[in-house]
Short mmCIF file of C-alpha atoms in Angstrom, two decimals:
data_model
loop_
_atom_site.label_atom_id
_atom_site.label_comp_id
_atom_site.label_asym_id
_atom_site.label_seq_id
_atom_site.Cartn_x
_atom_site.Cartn_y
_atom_site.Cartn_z
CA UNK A 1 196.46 99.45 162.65
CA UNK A 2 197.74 96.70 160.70
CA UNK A 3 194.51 96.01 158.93
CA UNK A 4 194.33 99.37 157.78
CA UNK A 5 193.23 99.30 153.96
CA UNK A 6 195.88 100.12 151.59
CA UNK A 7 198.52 99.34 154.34
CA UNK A 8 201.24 96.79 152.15
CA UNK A 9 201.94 93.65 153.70
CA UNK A 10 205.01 92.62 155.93
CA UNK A 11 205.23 89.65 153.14
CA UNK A 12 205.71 92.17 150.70
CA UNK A 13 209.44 92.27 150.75
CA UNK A 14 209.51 88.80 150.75
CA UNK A 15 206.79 88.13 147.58
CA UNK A 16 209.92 90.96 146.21
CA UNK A 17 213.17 89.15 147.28
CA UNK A 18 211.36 85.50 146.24
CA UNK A 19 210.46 86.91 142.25
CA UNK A 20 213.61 88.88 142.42
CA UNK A 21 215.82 85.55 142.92
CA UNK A 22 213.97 83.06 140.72
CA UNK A 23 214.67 85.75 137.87
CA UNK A 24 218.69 85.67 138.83
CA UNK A 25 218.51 81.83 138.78
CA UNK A 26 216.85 81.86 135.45
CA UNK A 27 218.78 84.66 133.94
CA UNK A 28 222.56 83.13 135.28
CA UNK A 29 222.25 79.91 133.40
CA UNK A 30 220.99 81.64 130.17
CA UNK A 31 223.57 84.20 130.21
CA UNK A 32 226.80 81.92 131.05
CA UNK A 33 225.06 79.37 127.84
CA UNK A 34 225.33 82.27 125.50
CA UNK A 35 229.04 83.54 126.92
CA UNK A 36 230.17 80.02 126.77
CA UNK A 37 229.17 79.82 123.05
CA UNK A 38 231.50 82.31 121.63
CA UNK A 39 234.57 81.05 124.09
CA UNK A 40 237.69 78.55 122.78
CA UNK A 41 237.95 75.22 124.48
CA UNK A 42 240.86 76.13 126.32
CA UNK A 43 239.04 79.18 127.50
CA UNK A 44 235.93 77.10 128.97
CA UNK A 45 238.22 74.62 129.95
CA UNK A 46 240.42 76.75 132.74
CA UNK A 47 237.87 79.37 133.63
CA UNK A 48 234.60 79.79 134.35
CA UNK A 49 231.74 82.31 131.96
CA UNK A 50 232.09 84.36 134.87
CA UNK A 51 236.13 85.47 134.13
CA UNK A 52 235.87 85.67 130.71
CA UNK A 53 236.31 89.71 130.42
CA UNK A 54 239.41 89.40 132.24
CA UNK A 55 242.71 87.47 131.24
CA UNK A 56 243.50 83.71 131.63
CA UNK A 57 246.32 82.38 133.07
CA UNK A 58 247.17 78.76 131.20
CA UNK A 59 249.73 76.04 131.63
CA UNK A 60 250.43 74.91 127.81
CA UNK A 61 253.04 72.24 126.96
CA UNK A 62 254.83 73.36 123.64
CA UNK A 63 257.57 71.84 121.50
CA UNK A 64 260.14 73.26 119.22
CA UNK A 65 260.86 72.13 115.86
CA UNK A 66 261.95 69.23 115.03
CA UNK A 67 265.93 69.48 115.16
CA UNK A 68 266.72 67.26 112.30
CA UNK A 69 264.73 69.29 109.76
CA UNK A 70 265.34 72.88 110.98
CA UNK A 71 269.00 72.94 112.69
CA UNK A 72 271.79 75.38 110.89
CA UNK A 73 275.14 75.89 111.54
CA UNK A 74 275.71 79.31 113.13
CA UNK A 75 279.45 80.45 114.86
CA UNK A 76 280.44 76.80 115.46
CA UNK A 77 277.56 75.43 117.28
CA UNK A 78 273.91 74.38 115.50
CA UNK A 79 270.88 76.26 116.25
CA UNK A 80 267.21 75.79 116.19
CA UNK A 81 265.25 79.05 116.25
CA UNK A 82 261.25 80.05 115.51
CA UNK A 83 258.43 80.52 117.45
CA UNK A 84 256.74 77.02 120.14
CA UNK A 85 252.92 78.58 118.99
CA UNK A 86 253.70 78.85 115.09
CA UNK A 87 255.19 75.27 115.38
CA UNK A 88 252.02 74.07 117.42
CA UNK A 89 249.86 75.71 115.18
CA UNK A 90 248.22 77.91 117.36
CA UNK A 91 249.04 80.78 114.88
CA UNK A 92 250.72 81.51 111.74
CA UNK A 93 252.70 84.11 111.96
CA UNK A 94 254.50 85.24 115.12
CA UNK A 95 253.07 88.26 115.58
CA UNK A 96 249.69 86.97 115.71
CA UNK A 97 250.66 85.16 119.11
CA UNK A 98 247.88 86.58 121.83
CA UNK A 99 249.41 85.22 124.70
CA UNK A 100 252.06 86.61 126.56
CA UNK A 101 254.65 83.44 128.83
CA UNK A 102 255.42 84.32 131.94
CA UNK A 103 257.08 81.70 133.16
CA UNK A 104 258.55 78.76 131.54
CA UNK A 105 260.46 75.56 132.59
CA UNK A 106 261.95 72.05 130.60
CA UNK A 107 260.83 69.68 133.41
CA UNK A 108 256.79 68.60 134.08
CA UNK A 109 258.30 68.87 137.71
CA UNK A 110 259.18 72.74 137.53
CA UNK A 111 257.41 74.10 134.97
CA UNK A 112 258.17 77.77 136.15
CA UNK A 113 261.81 77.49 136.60
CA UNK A 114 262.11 80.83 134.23
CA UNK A 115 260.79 83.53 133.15
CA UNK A 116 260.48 84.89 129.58
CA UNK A 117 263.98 86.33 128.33
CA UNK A 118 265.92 83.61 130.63
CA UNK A 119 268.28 80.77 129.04
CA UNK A 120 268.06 77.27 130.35
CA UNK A 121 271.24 74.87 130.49
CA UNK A 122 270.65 71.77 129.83
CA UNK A 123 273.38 70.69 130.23
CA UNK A 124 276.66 69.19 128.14
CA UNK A 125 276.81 73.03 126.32
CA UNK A 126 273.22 72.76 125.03
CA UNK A 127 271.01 76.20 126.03
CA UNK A 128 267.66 76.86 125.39
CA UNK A 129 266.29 80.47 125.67
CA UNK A 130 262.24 81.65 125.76
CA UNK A 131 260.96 84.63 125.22
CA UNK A 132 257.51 86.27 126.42
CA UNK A 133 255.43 86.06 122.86
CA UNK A 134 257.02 82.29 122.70
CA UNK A 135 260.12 82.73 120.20
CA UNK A 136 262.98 80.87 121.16
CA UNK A 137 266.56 79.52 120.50
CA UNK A 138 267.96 76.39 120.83
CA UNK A 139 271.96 75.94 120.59
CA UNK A 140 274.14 72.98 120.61
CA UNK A 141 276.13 70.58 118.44
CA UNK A 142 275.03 68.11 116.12
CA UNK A 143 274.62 65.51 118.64
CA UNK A 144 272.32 67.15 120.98
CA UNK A 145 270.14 69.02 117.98
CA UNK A 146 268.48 65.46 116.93
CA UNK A 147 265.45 63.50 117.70
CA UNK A 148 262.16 64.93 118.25
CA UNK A 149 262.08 69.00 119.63
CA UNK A 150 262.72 70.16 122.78
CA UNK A 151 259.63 70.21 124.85
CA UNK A 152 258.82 73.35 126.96
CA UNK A 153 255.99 73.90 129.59
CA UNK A 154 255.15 77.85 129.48
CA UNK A 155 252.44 79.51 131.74
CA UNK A 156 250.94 82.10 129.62
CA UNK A 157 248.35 84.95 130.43
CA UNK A 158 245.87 85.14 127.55
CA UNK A 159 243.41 88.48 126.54
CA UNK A 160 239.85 87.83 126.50
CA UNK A 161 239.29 85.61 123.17
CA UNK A 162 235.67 85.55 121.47
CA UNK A 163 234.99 83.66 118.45
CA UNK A 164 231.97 82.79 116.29
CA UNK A 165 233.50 79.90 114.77
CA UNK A 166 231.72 77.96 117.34
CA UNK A 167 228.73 78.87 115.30
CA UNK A 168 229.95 79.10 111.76
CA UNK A 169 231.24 74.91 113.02
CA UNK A 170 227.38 74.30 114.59
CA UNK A 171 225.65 75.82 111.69
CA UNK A 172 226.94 75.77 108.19
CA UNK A 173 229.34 73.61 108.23
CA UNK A 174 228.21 70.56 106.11
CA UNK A 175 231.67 68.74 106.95
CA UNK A 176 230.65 68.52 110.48
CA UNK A 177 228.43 66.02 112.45
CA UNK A 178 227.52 68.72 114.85
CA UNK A 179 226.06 70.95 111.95
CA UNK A 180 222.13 71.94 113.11
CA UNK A 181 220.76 73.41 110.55
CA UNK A 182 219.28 70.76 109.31
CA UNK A 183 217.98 69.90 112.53
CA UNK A 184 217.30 73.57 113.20
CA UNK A 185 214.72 73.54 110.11
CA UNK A 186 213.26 69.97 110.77
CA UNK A 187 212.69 71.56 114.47
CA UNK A 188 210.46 74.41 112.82
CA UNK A 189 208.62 72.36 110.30
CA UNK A 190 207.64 70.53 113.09
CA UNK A 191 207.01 73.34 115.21
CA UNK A 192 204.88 75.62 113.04
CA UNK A 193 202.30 73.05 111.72
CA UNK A 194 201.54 71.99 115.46
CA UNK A 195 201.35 74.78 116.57
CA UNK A 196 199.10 76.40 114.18
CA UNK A 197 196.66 73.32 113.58
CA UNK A 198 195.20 72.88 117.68
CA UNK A 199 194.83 76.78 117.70
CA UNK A 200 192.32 76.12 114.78
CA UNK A 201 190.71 73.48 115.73
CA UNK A 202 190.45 74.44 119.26
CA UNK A 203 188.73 77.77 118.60
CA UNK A 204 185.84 76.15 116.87
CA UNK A 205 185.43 74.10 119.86
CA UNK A 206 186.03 76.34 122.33
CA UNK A 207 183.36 78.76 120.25
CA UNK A 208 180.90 75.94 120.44
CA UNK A 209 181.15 75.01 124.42
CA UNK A 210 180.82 78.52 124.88
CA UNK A 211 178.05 80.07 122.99
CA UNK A 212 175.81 77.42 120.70
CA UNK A 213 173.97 76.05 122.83
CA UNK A 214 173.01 71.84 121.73
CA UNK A 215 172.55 69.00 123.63
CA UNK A 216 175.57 67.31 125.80
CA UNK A 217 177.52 70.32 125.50
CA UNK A 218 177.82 69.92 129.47
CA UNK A 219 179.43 66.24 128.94
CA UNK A 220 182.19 67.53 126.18
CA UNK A 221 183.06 70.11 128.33
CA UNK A 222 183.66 67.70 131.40
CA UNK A 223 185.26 65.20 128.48
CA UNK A 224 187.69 67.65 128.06
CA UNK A 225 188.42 68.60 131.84
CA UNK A 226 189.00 65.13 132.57
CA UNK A 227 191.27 64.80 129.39
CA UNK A 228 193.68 67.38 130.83
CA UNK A 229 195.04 64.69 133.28
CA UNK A 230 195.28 61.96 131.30
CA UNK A 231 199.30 61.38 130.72
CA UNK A 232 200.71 61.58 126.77
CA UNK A 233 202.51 58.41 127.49
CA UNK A 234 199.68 56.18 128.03
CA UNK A 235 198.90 57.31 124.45
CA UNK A 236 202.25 56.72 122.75
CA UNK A 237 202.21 53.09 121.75
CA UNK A 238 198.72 52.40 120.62
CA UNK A 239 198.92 55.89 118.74
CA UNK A 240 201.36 54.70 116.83
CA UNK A 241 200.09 51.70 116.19
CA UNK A 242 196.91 53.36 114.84
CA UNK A 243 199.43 55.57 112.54
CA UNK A 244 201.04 52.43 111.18
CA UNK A 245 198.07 50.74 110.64
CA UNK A 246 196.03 53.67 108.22
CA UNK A 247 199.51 54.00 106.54
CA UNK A 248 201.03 57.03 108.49
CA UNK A 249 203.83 55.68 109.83
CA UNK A 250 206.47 57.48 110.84
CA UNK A 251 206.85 61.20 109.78
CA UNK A 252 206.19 65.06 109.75
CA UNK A 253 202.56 64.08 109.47
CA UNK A 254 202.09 61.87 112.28
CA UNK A 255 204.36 64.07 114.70
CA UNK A 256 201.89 67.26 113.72
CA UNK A 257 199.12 65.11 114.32
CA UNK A 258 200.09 64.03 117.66
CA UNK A 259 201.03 66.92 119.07
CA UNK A 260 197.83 68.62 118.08
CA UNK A 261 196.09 65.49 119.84
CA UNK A 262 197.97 66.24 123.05
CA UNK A 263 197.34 70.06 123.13
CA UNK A 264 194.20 70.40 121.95
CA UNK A 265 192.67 69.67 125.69
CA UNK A 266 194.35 72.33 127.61
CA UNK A 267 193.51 74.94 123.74
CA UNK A 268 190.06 73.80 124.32
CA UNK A 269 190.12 74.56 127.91
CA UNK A 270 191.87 77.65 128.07
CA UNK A 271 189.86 79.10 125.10
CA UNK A 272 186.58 78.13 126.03
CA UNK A 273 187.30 80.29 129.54
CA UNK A 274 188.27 83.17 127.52
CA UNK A 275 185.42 83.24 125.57
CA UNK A 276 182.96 82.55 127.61
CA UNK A 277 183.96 86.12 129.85
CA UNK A 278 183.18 88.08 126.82
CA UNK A 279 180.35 90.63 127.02
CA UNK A 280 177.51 89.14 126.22
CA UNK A 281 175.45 92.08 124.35
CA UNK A 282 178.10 91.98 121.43
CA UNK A 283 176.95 88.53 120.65
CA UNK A 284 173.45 89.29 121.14
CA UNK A 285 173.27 92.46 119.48
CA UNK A 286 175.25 90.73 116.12
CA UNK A 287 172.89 87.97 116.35
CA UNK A 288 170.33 90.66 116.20
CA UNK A 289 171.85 92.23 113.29
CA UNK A 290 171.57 89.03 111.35
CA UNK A 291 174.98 87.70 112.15
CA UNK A 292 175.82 84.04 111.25
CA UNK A 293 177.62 81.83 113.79
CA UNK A 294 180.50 81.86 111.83
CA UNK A 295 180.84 85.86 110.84
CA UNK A 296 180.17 86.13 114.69
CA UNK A 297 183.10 84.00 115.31
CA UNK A 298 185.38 85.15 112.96
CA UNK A 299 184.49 88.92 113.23
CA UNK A 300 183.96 89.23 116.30
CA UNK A 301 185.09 86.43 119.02
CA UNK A 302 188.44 85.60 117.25
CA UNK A 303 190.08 89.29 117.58
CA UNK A 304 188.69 89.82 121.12
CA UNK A 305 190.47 86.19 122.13
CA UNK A 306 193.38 87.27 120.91
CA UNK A 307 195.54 87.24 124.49
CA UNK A 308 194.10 83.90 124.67
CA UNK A 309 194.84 82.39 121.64
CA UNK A 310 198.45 83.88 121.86
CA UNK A 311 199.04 82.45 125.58
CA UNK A 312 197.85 78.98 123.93
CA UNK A 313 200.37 79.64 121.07
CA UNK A 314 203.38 80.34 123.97
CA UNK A 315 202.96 76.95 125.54
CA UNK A 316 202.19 74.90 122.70
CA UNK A 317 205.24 76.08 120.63
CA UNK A 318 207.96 76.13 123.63
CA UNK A 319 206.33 72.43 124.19
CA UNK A 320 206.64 71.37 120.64
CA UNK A 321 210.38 73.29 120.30
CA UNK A 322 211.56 71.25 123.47
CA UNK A 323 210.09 67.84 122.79
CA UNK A 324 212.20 64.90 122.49
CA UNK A 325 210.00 62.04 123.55
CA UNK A 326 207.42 62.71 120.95
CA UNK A 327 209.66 63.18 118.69
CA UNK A 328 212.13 59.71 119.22
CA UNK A 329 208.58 58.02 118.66
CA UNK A 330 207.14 59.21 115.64
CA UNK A 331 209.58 60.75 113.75
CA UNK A 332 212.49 58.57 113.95
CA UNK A 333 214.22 58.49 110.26
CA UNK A 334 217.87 56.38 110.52
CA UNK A 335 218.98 58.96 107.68
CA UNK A 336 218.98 61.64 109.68
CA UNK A 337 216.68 63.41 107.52
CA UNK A 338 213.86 64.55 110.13
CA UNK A 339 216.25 64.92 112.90
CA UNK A 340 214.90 67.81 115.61
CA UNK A 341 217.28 69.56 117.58
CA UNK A 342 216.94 68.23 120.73
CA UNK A 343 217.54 64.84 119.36
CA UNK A 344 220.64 65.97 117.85
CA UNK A 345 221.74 67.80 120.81
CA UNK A 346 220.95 64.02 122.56
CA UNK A 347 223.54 62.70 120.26
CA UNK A 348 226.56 65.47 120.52
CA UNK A 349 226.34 64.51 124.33
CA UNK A 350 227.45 61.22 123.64
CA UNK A 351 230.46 61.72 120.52
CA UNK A 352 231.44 65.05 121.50
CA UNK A 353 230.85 65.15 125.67
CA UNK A 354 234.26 67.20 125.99
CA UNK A 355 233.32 69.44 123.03
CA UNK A 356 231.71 72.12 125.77
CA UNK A 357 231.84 74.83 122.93
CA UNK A 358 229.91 72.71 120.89
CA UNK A 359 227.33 71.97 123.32
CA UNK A 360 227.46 75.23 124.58
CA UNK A 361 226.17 76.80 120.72
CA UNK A 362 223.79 73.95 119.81
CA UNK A 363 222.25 74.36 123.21
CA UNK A 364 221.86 78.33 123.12
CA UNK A 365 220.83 77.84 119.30
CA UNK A 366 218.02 75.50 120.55
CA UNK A 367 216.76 77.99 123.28
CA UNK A 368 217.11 81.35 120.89
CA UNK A 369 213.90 80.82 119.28
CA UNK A 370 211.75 79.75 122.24
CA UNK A 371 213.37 82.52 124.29
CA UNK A 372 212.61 85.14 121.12
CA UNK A 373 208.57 83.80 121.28
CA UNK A 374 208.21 84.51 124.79
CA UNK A 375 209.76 87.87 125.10
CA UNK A 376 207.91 88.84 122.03
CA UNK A 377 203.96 87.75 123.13
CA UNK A 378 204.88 87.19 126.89
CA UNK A 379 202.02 90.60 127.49
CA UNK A 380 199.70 88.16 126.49
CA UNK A 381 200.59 85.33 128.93
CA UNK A 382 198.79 86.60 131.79
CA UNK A 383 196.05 87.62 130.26
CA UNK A 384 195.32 84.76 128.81
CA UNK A 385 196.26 82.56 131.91
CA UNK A 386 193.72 84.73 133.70
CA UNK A 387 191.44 83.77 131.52
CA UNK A 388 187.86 82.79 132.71
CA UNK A 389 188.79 83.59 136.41
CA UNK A 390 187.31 86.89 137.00
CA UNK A 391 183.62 87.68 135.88
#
């Protein structure tokens, strides 16, 4: 009975469970990257993506104003009075405070000693009092009130805070090191051409192994099997070389150029498949007809290859978008000037490694458009990864 046709395997929960988790641990990383990107340091910093619809409890050390500058005389005794996040500069105006103190204390040793509304002694007649949205009021005489302000440690409990200045900082502004767009367009003038050449050149060829028929057609297509395996980085060096040498050097057009070196095997290949499982009596029938080679191919072969040529167009941009190695070697410009993202991504990891709202942005920024690609053509993928495989 368990061979019966149409009977679904015992796997079949499993095959489920297996796709169902590789999805989560794709989709978890992607989503905490974007919820990360519109959080404050401090946020990121005491809580993880996971807690940011719900409040944050944070330990903040605050000081009043300085004494010396801000101390009246009130009933006998000098006073100090404002608010610990105006003077930090957390906010400008009191009522803009988010947070809400707790607890508060005037030791590193006993930093909840109060709560808000209580006044501390510290001794010799001089008080300090807190309240919960952080005003306070210092009293004493003109001794005590001198010197540097009183430093308080309050626990606060902060709303749930989302800001795009993380990407107003990553994007447009020009004052900033981490500013991408720069990169952001270098990253799509290099993406575009390379992505667009191999498709063209590759659906001549593929065109030509398929259905012209001349001799050592058998050999190319074997050339370009075996090319498939051959690593990028044995090609690196004496590429470049070769670029230097016919007065290429270092630029947009070398980095198109190699990258539609490097794909053009696997467009070939994939391509070639594709075309070579379409019906046969179209071509024969336009030949018929009177068709050339070339209204046959552009008539007829390139709109029927279109899953194909759009699964090619999937891998060859997110390869492009993501590369860094091809990149550092042919397109290195000390300006900055042809900077990609990932490069510049490279280089916020080492000046601003504790900047994780920076990183946060400039990484989601980088994956946006890849992730936008996919989504949109990702019907194709299949279809043209299939492609050749069933007659």
């Amino acid at each position: 009975m368990d061979s019966i046709a149409g009977k679904k395997s015992g796997l079949t929960w499993a095959v489920h469970i297996s796709v169902a988790a590789l999805v989560l641990l794709w989709i978890f990383p992607t989503v905490g990257l974007l919820i990360s990107s519109f959080r404050t340091t401090d946020q990121i910093v005491t809580s993880g993506w996971w807690a940011a619809l719900f409040p944050a409890v944070q330990n903040e050390t605050l000081r009043t104003a300085d004494p010396d500058d801000f101390r009246v005389a009130r009933d006998g005794m000098f006073v100090v009075e404002g608010n610990l996040y105006v003077v930090d500069g957390s906010v400008d105006d009191a009522a803009d405070v988010p947070a809400e103190i707790s607890a508060w204390g005037t030791s590193s040793r006993a930093i909840d000693d109060y709560v808000a509304g209580d006044t501390a002694d510290l001794g010799d007649g001089e008080m300090i009092t807190v309240q919960s949205n952080g005003d306070y009021l210092w009293v004493g005489d003109e001794e005590q009130l001198s010197g540097r302000g009183q430093r308080v440690f309050v626990t606060a409990e902060s709303p749930p805070e989302f800001t795009l200045d993380n990407y107003r900082g990553v994007l447009f502004d020009p004052a900033n090191r981490e500013g991408m767009s720069r990169a952001f367009m270098n990253t799509l003038t290099v993406t575009i051409p390379a992505t667009i050449i191999p498709i063209l050149i590759a659906a001549f060829a593929a065109y030509a192994l398929a259905w012209m028929d001349f001799p050592g057609r058998a050999l190319l297509v074997a050339a370009v099997v075996a090319l498939l395996v051959v690593p990028l980085q044995l090609a690196l060096i004496p590429l470049l070389s070769l670029h230097n040498d016919i007065g290429i050097g270092k630029g947009y057009l070398g980095v198109w150029l190699a990258h539609t070196g490097f794909g053009l095997p696997l467009a070939i290949y994939l391509l070639r498949n594709y075309m070579v499982g379409l019906p046969r009596d179209i071509i024969e029938s336009a030949k018929v007809d009177g068709a050339t080679d070339f209204q046959i191919f552009t008539k007829i072969i390139l709109p029927l290859s279109f899953p194909a040529l759009a699964s090619f167009a999937i891998f060859q941009f997110l390869w492009t978008w993501n590369d860094l190695l091809v990149a550092m070697v042919f397109l290195i410009d000390s300006s900055g000037e042809t900077t990609v993202m990932t490069r510049q991504i490279v280089e916020l990891l080492g000046t601003r490694g504790g900047d994780w709202e920076i990183l946060a942005t400039s990484a989601f920024v980088s994956i946006a458009v890849p992730l936008v690609v996919f989504f949109t053509m990702q019907r194709y993928l299949v279809r043209g990864l299939l492609a050749g495989s069933v007659k």
